[in-house]
């Protein structure tokens, strides 16, 4: 069906001429229009995409395809710089800002012939866990309109407004997740600082990869926390994410924090035997707030590994509980520093006040940033004050080291990967989500994902099953630093075992005959 | 405007260049933004001082001054510290600005290897301990010419520490003897320069030029081991010579490649140090000496009158944070060099040590040994820009006894230049001088004047002939004349050069300039060009 539009199979279809890049591009553009109400995209780059599709089509005709991504529609979170294309970070501060250069990861996708469909929505400057706090409004989770979810809701009392109970995507890369989930593209770039790729991936039934810190260039990614940010990848299948990661990974002379060692291409083997694996279950991740459904799926997943012969052991990450508060200090400090450049002088928003430079700065920043961003800047500047630096920033750095060492100890004890939940529960309705403020929400929602960023480790969220409400639930695998390939190999095996159902959006898109044509693609798959 | 030339030691020729150097490290509290306020302690800002000196008792013993220096030297490098932008003085505003320099979001710093090598080389020349691991930090403050809102510097762990700078100072009744003194070098750190703000009060606007933003600086912190303006000036001059010998900085103060801030305090010997004030934004070594001495006298007078010294600069402190986009800077020596390391990726301190050129102190020692020169003469030879080279050329051209050459160069020649307010490079054509000296050596009883006249080497003073020459040069070079009229201030220098060439270097440039200006203005008013 729809979901079998594997990138790999689409690649094959393109290669065999069953569909052309222009046709594919047009199909996705038409889906973008039909799902506009999801608010997944801030900017749709129709002209750019069609032009790229034309070029791709020429290459295919001449037998000069650039590879697996040639002609494949992709989307990019709107905090990656795109040359000549507005890059807003969903903030008034950068409305109208058109970067003169491409982020390295964007350039790499384009160099492979990928078609850029547009820039996706997010929380302002990626600060949030719902994709609800951007200046362009919240992103709606496509699963709110899925057949699976709607059927379960039929029992609900009538009279309720049809659209009032839509679900959040999670965040902050919710636009990218919604874009892939609603079939408007085959892969999307997110960013992941505390879980911003894995969280929406879990809520939208997608694979969300957070690569090892230093494996993928951050040049052109507008930073949230430089020491934790990584470009993330959202796809429907692990193989697709591996293809994209293989293309993005590697040293970038423009990012001094990328590893120098050459990165081998990612080819994921089909794992048949997991009996030599050791899976760690961190006991600190079993928190009271964890929903019983997620808990039970987590436990089933562990059983699955065990029944296939893997060694499954309880492990301890004793400093986990300090992670959130530690993250808060480090994150806000770096935010205060990184946001200092937005002063209205060189680019971005500038207020009308011109009585003095200082007054201009103040008004520009007041108008440009939302409350969440301003709150973090304020906290961060407090932590960085000379008299507070030792008590907050230095201590947080030390705690961060302890958290990272927790993982080192566990992996040194022979554990190959850790298995954890990605989120506390399934996606919640928007109206429920906004009952709590951004900070509280972020603190709750990042609980399973954020220590990974502190430690720079690779992690992936894999969709496992639907909840009793018909909503996706994801589990997370955490790997050793720079063992991204091993991590994805295990995730791929797991993905195959759980057979997560494809989102059924036919009702939503019922007048979209082009979707049905996509069924043809299903018959052509590289996976035989 | 021609680039102003620093002429240390030529009284009356130092020009004050009014130029505001926004020095990033030091902006705190109220921004004064003008060269007239280089003595910060004098400010009458109504703020409670954090420290005050106790009042002196009448009839107490004499005062001692304590002076420490913070010196920013612009690294001589083709590109900036963290970006590939070109470095070039006096380029059109904002023409040398990369995306990183303008702090476009998402850009990252990439450390310039050349700047690291320059820092290591300077550290070695100043007897520093080179830290094999150093770190970068962000120093935050809001200012229009600091696009990122922070400066990348090395606050926690600088690249070089614990060095010393030895300089010679004139002592004795006739100040003719040289004795050496040493000032400790606390540290050398790599950091970014800021841009330049040009305040246009008339239109109440500030113009920002980012050409300088991100150029590599060496910040050298000297311990407060100095006691007067002269010591400070001499130490800075020695540093300048060292940097120039190393090639790590052109160290031209007038072009802002070397900027000096001084911390000054006075106290009674044996008692705790007094309250410091800052003397900053000075653009010549002579002014540095004068400003420090002035400030010392001011503080003494203030305290003796029962006043107190205020220091408002400690009231605000910048926020620091580690720079997360730059890994620690690791250096190696031959023993610690990792096996199979890519030489492009690692810096070997030992290799840089081997490449160290002859330092000024060694040059002086060589002069003393080789030519039997007095130490103070060796100092003068090095301190005057171009004089050493001139001396060596004369030595090469003559069979005269080195002592005689030394005496002639330092007394007759230099004395004559000083009388004429000329720098060494503006001397009459070198061959002429050497020729005259060679003739003199033949000892045929001729006076230099006779030789000059015989050999047609004298200054051309025939006004009419000069005017004629100027006219023909202007006619022969209408494009240069047009350039002058378009307002290019440098174009007239080209005309002067052409006229001097025509006179075989025998005419006084100042006279030529006067004639040219007269003829040009005549051109303007009544003789429009065809």
Short mmCIF file of C-alpha atoms in Angstrom, two decimals, chain A residues 42-43 45 77-103 119 125 135-136 219-223 341-350 368, chain B residues 98-108:
data_model
loop_
_atom_site.label_atom_id
_atom_site.label_comp_id
_atom_site.label_asym_id
_atom_site.label_seq_id
_atom_site.Cartn_x
_atom_site.Cartn_y
_atom_site.Cartn_z
CA UNK A 42 6.63 26.90 6.40
CA UNK A 43 7.90 27.30 2.86
CA UNK A 45 9.77 25.28 -2.68
CA UNK A 77 13.54 21.59 8.88
CA UNK A 78 13.47 25.35 8.72
CA UNK A 79 16.50 25.75 10.97
CA UNK A 80 18.91 24.56 8.26
CA UNK A 81 20.31 27.28 6.03
CA UNK A 82 19.19 26.96 2.44
CA UNK A 83 20.79 29.18 -0.15
CA UNK A 84 18.28 31.56 -1.68
CA UNK A 85 15.41 30.05 0.33
CA UNK A 86 13.95 31.77 3.36
CA UNK A 87 15.07 30.18 6.64
CA UNK A 88 12.98 31.36 9.57
CA UNK A 89 13.46 29.03 12.58
CA UNK A 90 9.71 29.74 12.98
CA UNK A 91 10.65 33.05 14.54
CA UNK A 92 9.78 36.65 13.84
CA UNK A 93 13.48 37.28 14.24
CA UNK A 94 14.31 35.51 11.00
CA UNK A 95 11.16 36.09 8.97
CA UNK A 96 12.38 37.15 5.56
CA UNK A 97 15.95 36.02 6.18
CA UNK A 98 17.34 34.36 3.07
CA UNK A 99 20.71 32.70 3.73
CA UNK A 100 23.37 33.01 1.05
CA UNK A 101 24.64 29.47 1.63
CA UNK A 102 23.49 25.88 2.07
CA UNK A 103 24.01 23.89 5.23
CA UNK A 119 11.20 23.94 4.70
CA UNK A 125 14.46 28.07 17.26
CA UNK A 135 5.35 31.83 14.94
CA UNK A 136 3.60 30.01 12.08
CA UNK A 219 27.58 23.77 9.49
CA UNK A 220 24.48 25.69 8.46
CA UNK A 221 22.28 24.27 11.22
CA UNK A 222 21.13 27.30 13.20
CA UNK A 223 22.23 26.24 16.65
CA UNK A 341 23.96 37.58 17.44
CA UNK A 342 20.35 38.42 16.72
CA UNK A 343 20.61 42.14 17.26
CA UNK A 344 18.89 43.42 14.14
CA UNK A 345 22.09 44.77 12.61
CA UNK A 346 23.38 42.30 10.07
CA UNK A 347 20.23 40.32 9.24
CA UNK A 348 16.79 39.42 10.46
CA UNK A 349 14.21 41.54 12.16
CA UNK A 350 14.97 45.13 13.13
CA UNK A 368 11.80 39.05 17.45
CA UNK B 98 32.86 36.25 5.20
CA UNK B 99 29.54 34.76 6.31
CA UNK B 100 31.21 33.80 9.56
CA UNK B 101 32.62 37.28 10.13
CA UNK B 102 29.12 38.70 9.73
CA UNK B 103 27.93 36.02 12.20
CA UNK B 104 25.36 34.53 9.80
CA UNK B 105 23.46 31.93 11.82
CA UNK B 106 24.79 28.40 11.37
CA UNK B 107 28.35 29.38 10.49
CA UNK B 108 31.17 27.87 12.55
#
